[in-house]
PDB file of C-alpha atoms (C1' of nucleotides) in Angstrom:
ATOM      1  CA  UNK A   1       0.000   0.000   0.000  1.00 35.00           C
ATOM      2  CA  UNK A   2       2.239   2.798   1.128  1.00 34.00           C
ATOM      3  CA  UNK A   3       2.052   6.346   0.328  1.00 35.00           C
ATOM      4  CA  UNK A   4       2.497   5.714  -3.333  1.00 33.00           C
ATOM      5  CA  UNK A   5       1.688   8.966  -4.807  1.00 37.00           C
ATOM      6  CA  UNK A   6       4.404  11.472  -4.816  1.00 36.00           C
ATOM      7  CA  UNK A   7       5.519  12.016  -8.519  1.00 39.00           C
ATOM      8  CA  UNK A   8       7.361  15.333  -7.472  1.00 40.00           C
ATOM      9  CA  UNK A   9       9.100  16.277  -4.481  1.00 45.00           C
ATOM     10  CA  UNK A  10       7.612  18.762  -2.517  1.00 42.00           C
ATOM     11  CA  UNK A  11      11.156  20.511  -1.581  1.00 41.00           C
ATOM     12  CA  UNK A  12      12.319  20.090  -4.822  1.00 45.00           C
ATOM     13  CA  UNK A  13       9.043  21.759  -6.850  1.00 46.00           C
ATOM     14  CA  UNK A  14       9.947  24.494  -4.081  1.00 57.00           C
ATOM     15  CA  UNK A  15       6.286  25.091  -3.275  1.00 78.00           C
ATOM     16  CA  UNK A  16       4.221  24.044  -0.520  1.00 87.00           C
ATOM     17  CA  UNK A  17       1.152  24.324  -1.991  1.00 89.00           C
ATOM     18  CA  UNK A  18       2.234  21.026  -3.709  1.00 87.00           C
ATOM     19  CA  UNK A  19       2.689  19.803  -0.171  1.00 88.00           C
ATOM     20  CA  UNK A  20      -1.027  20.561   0.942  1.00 91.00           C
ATOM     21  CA  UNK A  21      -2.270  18.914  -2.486  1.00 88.00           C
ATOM     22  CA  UNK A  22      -0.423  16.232  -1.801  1.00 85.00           C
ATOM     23  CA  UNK A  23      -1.889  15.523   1.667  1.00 89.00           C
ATOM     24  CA  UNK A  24      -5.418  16.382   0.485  1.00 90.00           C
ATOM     25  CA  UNK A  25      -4.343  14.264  -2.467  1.00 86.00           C
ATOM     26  CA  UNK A  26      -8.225  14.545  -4.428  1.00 86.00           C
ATOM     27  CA  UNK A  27     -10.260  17.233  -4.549  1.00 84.00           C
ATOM     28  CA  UNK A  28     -12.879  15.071  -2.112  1.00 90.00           C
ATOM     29  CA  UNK A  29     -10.778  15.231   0.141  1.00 93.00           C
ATOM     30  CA  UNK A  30     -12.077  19.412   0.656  1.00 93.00           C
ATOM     31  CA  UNK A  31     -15.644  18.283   0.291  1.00 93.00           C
ATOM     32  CA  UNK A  32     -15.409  16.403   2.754  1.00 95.00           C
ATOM     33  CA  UNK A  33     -13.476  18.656   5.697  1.00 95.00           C
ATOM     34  CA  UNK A  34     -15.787  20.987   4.591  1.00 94.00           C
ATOM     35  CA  UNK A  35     -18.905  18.901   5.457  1.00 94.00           C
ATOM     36  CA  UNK A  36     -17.080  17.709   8.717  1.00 96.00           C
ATOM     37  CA  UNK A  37     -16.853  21.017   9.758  1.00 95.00           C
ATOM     38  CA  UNK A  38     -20.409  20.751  10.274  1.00 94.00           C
ATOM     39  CA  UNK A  39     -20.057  18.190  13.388  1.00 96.00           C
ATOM     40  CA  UNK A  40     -19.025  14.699  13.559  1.00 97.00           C
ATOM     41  CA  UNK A  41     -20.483  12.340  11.252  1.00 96.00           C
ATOM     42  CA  UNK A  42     -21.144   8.668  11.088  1.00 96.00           C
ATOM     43  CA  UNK A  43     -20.440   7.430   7.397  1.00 96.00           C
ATOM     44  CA  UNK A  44     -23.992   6.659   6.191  1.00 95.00           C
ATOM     45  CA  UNK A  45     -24.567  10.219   7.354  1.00 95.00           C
ATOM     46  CA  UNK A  46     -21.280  11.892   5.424  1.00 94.00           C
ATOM     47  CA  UNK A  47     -22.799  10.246   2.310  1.00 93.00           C
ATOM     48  CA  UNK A  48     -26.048  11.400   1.752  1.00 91.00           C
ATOM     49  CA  UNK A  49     -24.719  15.095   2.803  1.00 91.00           C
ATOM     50  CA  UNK A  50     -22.085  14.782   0.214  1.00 90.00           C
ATOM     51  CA  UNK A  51     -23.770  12.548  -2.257  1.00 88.00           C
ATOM     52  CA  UNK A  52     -21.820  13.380  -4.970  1.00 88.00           C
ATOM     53  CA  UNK A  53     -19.092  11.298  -3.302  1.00 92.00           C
ATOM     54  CA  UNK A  54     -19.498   7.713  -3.975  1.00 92.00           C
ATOM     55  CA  UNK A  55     -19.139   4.976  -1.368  1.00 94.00           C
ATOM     56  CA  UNK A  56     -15.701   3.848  -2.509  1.00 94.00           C
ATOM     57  CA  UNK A  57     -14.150   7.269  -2.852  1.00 94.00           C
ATOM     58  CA  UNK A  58     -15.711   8.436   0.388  1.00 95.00           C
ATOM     59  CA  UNK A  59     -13.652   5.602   1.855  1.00 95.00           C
ATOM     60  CA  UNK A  60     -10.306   6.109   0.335  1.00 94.00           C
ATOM     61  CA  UNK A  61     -10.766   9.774   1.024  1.00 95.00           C
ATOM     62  CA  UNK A  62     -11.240   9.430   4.749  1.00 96.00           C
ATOM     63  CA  UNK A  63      -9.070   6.730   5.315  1.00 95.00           C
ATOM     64  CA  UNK A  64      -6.423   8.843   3.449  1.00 94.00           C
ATOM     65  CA  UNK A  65      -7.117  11.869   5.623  1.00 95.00           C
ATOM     66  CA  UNK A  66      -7.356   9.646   8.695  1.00 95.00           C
ATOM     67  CA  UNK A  67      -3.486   8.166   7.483  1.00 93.00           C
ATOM     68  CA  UNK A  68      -2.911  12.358   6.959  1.00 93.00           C
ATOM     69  CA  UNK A  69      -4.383  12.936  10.869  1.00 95.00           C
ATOM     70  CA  UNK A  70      -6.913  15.266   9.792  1.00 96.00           C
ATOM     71  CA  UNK A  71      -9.396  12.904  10.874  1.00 96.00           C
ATOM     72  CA  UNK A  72     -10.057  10.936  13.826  1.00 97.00           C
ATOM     73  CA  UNK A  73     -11.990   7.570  13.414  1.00 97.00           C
ATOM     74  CA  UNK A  74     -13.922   6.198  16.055  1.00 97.00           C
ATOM     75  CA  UNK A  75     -15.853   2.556  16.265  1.00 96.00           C
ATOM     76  CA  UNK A  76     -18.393   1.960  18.775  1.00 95.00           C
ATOM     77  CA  UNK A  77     -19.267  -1.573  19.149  1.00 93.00           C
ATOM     78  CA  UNK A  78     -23.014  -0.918  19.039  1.00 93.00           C
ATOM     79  CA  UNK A  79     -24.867  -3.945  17.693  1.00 92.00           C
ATOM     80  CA  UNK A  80     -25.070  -2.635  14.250  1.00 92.00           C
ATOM     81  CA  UNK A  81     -21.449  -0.887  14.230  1.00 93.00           C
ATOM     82  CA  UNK A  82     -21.569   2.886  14.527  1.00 96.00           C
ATOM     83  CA  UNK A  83     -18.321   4.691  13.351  1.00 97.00           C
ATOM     84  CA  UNK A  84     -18.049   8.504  14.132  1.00 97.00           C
ATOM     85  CA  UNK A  85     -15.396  10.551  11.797  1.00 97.00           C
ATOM     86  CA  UNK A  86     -14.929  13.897  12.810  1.00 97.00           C
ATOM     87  CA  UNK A  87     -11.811  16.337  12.550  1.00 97.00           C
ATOM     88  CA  UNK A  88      -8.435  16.566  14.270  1.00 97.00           C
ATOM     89  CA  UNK A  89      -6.980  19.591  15.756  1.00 97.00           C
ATOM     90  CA  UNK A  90      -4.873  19.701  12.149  1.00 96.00           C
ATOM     91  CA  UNK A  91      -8.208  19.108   9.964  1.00 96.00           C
ATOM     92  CA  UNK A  92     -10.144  21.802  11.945  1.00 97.00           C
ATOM     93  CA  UNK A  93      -7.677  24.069  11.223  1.00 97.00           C
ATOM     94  CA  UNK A  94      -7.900  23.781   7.572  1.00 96.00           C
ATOM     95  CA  UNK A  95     -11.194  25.163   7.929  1.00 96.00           C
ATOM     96  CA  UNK A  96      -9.592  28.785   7.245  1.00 96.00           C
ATOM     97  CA  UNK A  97      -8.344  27.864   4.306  1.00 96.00           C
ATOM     98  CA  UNK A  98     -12.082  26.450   3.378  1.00 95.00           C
ATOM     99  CA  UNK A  99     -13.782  29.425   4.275  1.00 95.00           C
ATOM    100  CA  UNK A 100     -11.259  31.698   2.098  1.00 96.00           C
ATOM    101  CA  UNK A 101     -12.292  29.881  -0.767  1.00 95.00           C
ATOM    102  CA  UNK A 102     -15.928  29.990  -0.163  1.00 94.00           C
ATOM    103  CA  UNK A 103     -15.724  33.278   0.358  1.00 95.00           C
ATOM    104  CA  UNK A 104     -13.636  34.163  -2.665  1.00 95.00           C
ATOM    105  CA  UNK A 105     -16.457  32.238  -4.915  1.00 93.00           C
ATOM    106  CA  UNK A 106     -18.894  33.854  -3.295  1.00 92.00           C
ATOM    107  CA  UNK A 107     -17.496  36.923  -3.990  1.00 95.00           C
ATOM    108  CA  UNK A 108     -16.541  35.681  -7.628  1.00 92.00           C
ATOM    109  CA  UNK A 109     -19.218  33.210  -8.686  1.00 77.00           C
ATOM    110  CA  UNK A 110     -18.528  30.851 -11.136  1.00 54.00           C
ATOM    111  CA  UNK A 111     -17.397  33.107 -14.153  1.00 51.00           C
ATOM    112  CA  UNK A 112     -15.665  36.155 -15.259  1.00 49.00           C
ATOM    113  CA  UNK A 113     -16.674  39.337 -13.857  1.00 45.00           C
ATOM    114  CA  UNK A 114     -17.365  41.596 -16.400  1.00 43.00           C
ATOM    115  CA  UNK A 115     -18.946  39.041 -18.845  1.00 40.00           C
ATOM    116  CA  UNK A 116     -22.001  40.409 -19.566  1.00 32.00           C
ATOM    117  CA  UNK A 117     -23.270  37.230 -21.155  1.00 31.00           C
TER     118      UNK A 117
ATOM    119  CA  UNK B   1     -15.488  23.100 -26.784  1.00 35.00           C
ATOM    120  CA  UNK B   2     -17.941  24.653 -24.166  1.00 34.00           C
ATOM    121  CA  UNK B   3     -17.482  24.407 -20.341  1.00 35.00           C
ATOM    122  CA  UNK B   4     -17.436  20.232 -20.595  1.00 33.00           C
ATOM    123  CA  UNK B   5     -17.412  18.978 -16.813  1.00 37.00           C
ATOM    124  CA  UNK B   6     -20.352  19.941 -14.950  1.00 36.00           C
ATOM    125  CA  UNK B   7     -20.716  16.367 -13.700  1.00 38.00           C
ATOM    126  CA  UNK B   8     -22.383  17.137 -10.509  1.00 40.00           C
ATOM    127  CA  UNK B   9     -24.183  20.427  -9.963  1.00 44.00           C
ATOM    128  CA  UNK B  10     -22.808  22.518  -6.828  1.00 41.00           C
ATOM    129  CA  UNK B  11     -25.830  24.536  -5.514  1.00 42.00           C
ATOM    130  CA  UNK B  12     -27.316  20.482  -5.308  1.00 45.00           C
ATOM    131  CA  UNK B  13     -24.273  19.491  -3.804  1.00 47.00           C
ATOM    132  CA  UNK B  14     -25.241  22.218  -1.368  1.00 57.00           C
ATOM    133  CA  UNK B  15     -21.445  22.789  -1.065  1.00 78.00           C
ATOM    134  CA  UNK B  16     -19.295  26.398  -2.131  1.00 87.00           C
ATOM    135  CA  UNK B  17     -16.045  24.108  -1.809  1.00 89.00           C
ATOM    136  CA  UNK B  18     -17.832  22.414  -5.234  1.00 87.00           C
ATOM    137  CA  UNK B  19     -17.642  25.220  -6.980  1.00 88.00           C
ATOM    138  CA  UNK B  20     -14.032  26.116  -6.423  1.00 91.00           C
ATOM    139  CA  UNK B  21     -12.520  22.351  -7.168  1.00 88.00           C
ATOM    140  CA  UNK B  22     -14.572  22.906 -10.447  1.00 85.00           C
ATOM    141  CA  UNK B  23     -13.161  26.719 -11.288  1.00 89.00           C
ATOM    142  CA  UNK B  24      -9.425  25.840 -10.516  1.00 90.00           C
ATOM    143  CA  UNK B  25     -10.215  21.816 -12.213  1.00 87.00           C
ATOM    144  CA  UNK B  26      -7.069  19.867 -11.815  1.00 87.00           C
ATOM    145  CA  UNK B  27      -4.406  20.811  -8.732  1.00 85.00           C
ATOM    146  CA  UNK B  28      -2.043  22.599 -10.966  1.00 91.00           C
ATOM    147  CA  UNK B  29      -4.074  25.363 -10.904  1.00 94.00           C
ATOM    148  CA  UNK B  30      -3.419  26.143  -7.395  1.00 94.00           C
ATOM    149  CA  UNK B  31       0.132  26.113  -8.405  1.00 93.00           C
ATOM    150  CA  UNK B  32       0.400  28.129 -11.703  1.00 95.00           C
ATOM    151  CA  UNK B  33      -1.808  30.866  -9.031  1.00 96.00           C
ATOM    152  CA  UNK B  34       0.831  30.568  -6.668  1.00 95.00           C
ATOM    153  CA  UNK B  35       3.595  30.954  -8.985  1.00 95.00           C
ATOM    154  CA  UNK B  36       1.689  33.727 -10.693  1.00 96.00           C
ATOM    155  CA  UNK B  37       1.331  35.307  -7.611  1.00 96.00           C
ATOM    156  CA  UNK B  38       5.093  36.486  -7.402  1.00 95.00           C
ATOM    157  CA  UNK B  39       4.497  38.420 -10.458  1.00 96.00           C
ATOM    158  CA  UNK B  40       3.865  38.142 -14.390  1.00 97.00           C
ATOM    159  CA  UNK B  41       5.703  35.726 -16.485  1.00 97.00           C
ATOM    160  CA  UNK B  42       6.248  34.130 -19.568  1.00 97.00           C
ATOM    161  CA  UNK B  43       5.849  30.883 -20.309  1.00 97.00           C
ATOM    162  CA  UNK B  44       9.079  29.550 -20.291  1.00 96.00           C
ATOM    163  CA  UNK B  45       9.630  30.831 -17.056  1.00 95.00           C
ATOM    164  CA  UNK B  46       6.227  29.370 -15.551  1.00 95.00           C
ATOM    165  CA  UNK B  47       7.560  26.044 -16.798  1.00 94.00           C
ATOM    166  CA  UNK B  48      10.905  26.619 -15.583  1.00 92.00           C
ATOM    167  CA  UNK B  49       9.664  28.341 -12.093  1.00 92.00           C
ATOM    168  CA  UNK B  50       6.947  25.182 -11.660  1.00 91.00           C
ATOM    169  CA  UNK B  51       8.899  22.231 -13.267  1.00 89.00           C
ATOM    170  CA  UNK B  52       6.817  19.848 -12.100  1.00 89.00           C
ATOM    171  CA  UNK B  53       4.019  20.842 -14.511  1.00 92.00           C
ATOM    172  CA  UNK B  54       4.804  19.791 -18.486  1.00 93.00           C
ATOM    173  CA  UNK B  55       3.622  21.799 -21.512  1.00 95.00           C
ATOM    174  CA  UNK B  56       0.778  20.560 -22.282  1.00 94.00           C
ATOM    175  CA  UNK B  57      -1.053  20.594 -18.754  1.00 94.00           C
ATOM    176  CA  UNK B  58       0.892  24.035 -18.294  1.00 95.00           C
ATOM    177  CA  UNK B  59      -1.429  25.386 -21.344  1.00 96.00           C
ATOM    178  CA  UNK B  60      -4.238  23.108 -20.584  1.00 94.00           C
ATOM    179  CA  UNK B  61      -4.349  25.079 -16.912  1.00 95.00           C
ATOM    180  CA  UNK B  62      -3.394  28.237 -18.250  1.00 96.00           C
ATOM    181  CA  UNK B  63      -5.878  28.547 -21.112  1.00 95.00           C
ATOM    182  CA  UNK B  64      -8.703  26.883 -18.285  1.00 94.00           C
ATOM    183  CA  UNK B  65      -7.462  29.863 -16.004  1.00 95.00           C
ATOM    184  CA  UNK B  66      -7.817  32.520 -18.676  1.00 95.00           C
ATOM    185  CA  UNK B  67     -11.551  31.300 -19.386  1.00 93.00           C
ATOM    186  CA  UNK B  68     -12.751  31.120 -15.811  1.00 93.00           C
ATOM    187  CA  UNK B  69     -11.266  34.892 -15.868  1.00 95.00           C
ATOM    188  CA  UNK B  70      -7.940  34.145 -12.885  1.00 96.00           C
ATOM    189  CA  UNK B  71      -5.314  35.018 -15.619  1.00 97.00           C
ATOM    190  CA  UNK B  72      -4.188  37.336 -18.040  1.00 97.00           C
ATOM    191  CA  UNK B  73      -3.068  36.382 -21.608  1.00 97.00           C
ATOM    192  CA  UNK B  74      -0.934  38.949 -22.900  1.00 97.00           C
ATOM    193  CA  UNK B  75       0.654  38.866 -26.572  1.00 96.00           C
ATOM    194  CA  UNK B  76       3.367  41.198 -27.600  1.00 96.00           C
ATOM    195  CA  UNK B  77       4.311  40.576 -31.322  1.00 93.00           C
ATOM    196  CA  UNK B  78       8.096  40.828 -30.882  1.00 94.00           C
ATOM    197  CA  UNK B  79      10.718  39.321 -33.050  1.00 92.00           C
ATOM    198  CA  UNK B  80      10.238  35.922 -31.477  1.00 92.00           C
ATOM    199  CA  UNK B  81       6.473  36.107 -29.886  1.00 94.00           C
ATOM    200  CA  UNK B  82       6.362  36.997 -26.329  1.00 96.00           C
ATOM    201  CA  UNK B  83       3.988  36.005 -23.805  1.00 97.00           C
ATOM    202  CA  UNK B  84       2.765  37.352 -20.441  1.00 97.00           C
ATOM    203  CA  UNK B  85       0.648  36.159 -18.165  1.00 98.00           C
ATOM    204  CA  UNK B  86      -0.825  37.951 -14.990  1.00 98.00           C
ATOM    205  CA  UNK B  87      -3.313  37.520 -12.735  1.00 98.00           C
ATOM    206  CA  UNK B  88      -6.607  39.216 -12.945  1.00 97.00           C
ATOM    207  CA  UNK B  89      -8.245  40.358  -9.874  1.00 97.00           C
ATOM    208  CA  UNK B  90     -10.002  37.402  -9.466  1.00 96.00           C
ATOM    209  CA  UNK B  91      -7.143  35.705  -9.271  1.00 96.00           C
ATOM    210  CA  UNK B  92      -5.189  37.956  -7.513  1.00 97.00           C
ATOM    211  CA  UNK B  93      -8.153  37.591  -4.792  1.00 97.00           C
ATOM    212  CA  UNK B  94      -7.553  34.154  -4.107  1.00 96.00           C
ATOM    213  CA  UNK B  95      -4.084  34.260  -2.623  1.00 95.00           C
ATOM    214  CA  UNK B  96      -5.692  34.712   0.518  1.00 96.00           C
ATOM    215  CA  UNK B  97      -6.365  31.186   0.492  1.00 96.00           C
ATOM    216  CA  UNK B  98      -3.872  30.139  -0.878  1.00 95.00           C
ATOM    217  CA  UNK B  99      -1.608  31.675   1.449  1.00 95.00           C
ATOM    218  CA  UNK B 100      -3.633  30.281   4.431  1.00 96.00           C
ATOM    219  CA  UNK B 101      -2.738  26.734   3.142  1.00 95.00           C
ATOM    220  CA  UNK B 102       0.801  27.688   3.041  1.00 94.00           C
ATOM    221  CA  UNK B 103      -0.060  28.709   6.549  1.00 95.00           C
ATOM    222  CA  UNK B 104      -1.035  25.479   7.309  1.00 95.00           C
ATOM    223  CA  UNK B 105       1.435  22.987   5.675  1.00 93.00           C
ATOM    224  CA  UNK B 106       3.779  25.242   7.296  1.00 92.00           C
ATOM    225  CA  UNK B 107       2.444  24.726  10.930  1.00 95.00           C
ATOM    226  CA  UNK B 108       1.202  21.407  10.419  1.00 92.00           C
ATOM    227  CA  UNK B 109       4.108  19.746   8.317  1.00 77.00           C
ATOM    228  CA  UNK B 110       3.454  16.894   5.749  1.00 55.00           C
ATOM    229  CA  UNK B 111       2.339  14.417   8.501  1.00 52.00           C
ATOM    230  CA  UNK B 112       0.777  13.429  11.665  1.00 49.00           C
ATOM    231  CA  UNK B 113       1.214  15.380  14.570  1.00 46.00           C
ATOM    232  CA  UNK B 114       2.369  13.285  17.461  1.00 42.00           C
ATOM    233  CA  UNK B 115       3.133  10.477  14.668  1.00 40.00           C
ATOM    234  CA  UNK B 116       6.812   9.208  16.266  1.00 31.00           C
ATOM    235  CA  UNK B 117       7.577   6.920  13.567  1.00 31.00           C
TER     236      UNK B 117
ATOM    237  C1'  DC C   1     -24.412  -0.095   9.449  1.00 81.91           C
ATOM    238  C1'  DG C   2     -20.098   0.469   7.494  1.00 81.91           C
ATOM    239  C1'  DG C   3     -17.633  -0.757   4.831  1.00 81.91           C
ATOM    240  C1'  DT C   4     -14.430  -4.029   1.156  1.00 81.91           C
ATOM    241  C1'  DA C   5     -13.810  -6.154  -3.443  1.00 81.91           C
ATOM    242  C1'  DT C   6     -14.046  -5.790  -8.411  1.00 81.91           C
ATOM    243  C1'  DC C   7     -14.617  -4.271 -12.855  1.00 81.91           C
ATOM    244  C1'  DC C   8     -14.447  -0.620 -16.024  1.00 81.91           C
ATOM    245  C1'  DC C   9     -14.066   3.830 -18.119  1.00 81.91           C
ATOM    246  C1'  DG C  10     -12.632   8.479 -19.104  1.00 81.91           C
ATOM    247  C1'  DA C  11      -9.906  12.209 -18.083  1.00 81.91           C
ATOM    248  C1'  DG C  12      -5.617  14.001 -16.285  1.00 81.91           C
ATOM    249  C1'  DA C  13      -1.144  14.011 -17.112  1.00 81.91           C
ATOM    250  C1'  DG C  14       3.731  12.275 -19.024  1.00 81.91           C
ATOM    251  C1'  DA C  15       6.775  12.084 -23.090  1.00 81.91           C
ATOM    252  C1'  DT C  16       8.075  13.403 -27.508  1.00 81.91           C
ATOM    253  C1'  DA C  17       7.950  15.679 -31.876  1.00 81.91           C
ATOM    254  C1'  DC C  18       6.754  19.397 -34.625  1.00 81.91           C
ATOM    255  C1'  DT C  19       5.198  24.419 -36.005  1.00 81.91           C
ATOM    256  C1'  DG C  20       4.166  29.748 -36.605  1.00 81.91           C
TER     257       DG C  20
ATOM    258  C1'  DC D   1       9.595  31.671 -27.775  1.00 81.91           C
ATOM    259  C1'  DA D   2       5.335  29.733 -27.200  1.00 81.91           C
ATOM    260  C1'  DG D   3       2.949  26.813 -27.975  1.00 81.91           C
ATOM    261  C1'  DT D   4       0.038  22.544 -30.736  1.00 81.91           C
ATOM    262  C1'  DA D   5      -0.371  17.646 -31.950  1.00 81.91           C
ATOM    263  C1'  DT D   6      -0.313  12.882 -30.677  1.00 81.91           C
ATOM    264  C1'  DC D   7       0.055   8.751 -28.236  1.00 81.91           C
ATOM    265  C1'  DT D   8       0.075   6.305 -24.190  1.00 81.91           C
ATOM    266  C1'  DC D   9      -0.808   5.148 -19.666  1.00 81.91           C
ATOM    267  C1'  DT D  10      -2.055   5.702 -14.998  1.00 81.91           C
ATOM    268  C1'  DC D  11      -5.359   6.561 -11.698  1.00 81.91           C
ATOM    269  C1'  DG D  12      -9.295   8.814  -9.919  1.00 81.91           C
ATOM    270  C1'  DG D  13     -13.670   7.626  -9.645  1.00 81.91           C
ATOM    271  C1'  DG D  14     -18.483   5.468 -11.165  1.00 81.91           C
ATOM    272  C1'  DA D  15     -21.345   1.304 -10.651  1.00 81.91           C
ATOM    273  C1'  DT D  16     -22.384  -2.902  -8.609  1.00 81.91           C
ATOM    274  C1'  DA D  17     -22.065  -6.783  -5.538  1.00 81.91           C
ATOM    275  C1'  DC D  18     -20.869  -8.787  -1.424  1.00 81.91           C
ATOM    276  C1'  DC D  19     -19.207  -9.221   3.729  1.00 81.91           C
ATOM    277  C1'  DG D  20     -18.537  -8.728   9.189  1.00 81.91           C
TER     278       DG D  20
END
DNA sequence: CGGTATCCCGAGAGATACTG
DNA sequence: CAGTATCTCTCGGGATACCG
């Protein structure tokens, strides 16, 4: 398994946004700190708020994040199993990042400025 | 040509972050912003500046950039052609966030916290 | 409930060569 | 210099089925 991806060297590309794309490693992995944000969540619960994340990248996303400690993973041994995900000190305090970019869309929307069209 | 990958609508996603992973579309736009960000270039020196990125995904995320209205195509029609690109104010507007995840990485390294290993 | 295991596809991205 | 044109290949990610 390993960490596998890391086609450039962080260092070497001399920037660290690299770095933090490289821990986030897919662009799920903002969707869902961003919906974490919101509180803890079990999994069943992460999935229908993010739908647009299917089951199999919604796992390899937070167990990536989890390997990344952004996210904490906790199993309760309830008699169906209940597993709460919710953010580390780290992942919370991505959250400023998250909110610059809302805000910047917000501000922005989805196309040019002055395009009349 | 149009605006191709709309496979999930954001406001139904319910989520800003959406919108943002589909303006910037592949990582190296975060990094052709950042390296943008220290002032206009040409395109030889984005390439040289940001290595890491080849030719054709350096256009590919430039040209994507100059549609969504982040950067600046200039053409002066010297001997050989020269090239400059700049951010707009759109794009200058988002270094807020992007400096808050060089914040981050920077405070929170590549890797766990407490990880010993 | 909370996943894992597969299969499969398309797009992102690497490498190389060529052009106005 | 500043790209475009291909070709290939990997991998992110969709869909579906099954398991503890």
């Amino acid at each position: 398994m390993e960490d596998h991806a890391l086609k450039y060297d962080p260092e070497e590309s001399g920037s660290k946004i690299c770095e933090v794309l490289q821990i986030l490693k897919t662009k799920w992995a903002f969707l869902v700190l961003d919906e974490l944000l919101k509180g803890p969540q079990r999994f069943n619960q992460l999935q229908r708020n993010a739908s647009v994340i299917k089951t199999q990248s919604l796992t390899d996303t937070l167990r990536h994040l989890e390997r990344m400690g952004l996210v904490n993973r906790e199993v309760f041994p309830t008699v169906p199993v209940t597993v709460k995900y919710s953010l580390t000190e780290k992942g919370a305090d991505f959250q400023l990042a998250l909110k610059e970019m809302e805000r910047w869309v917000d501000k922005w929307g989805g196309r040019n400025p002055a395009s009349a069209e």
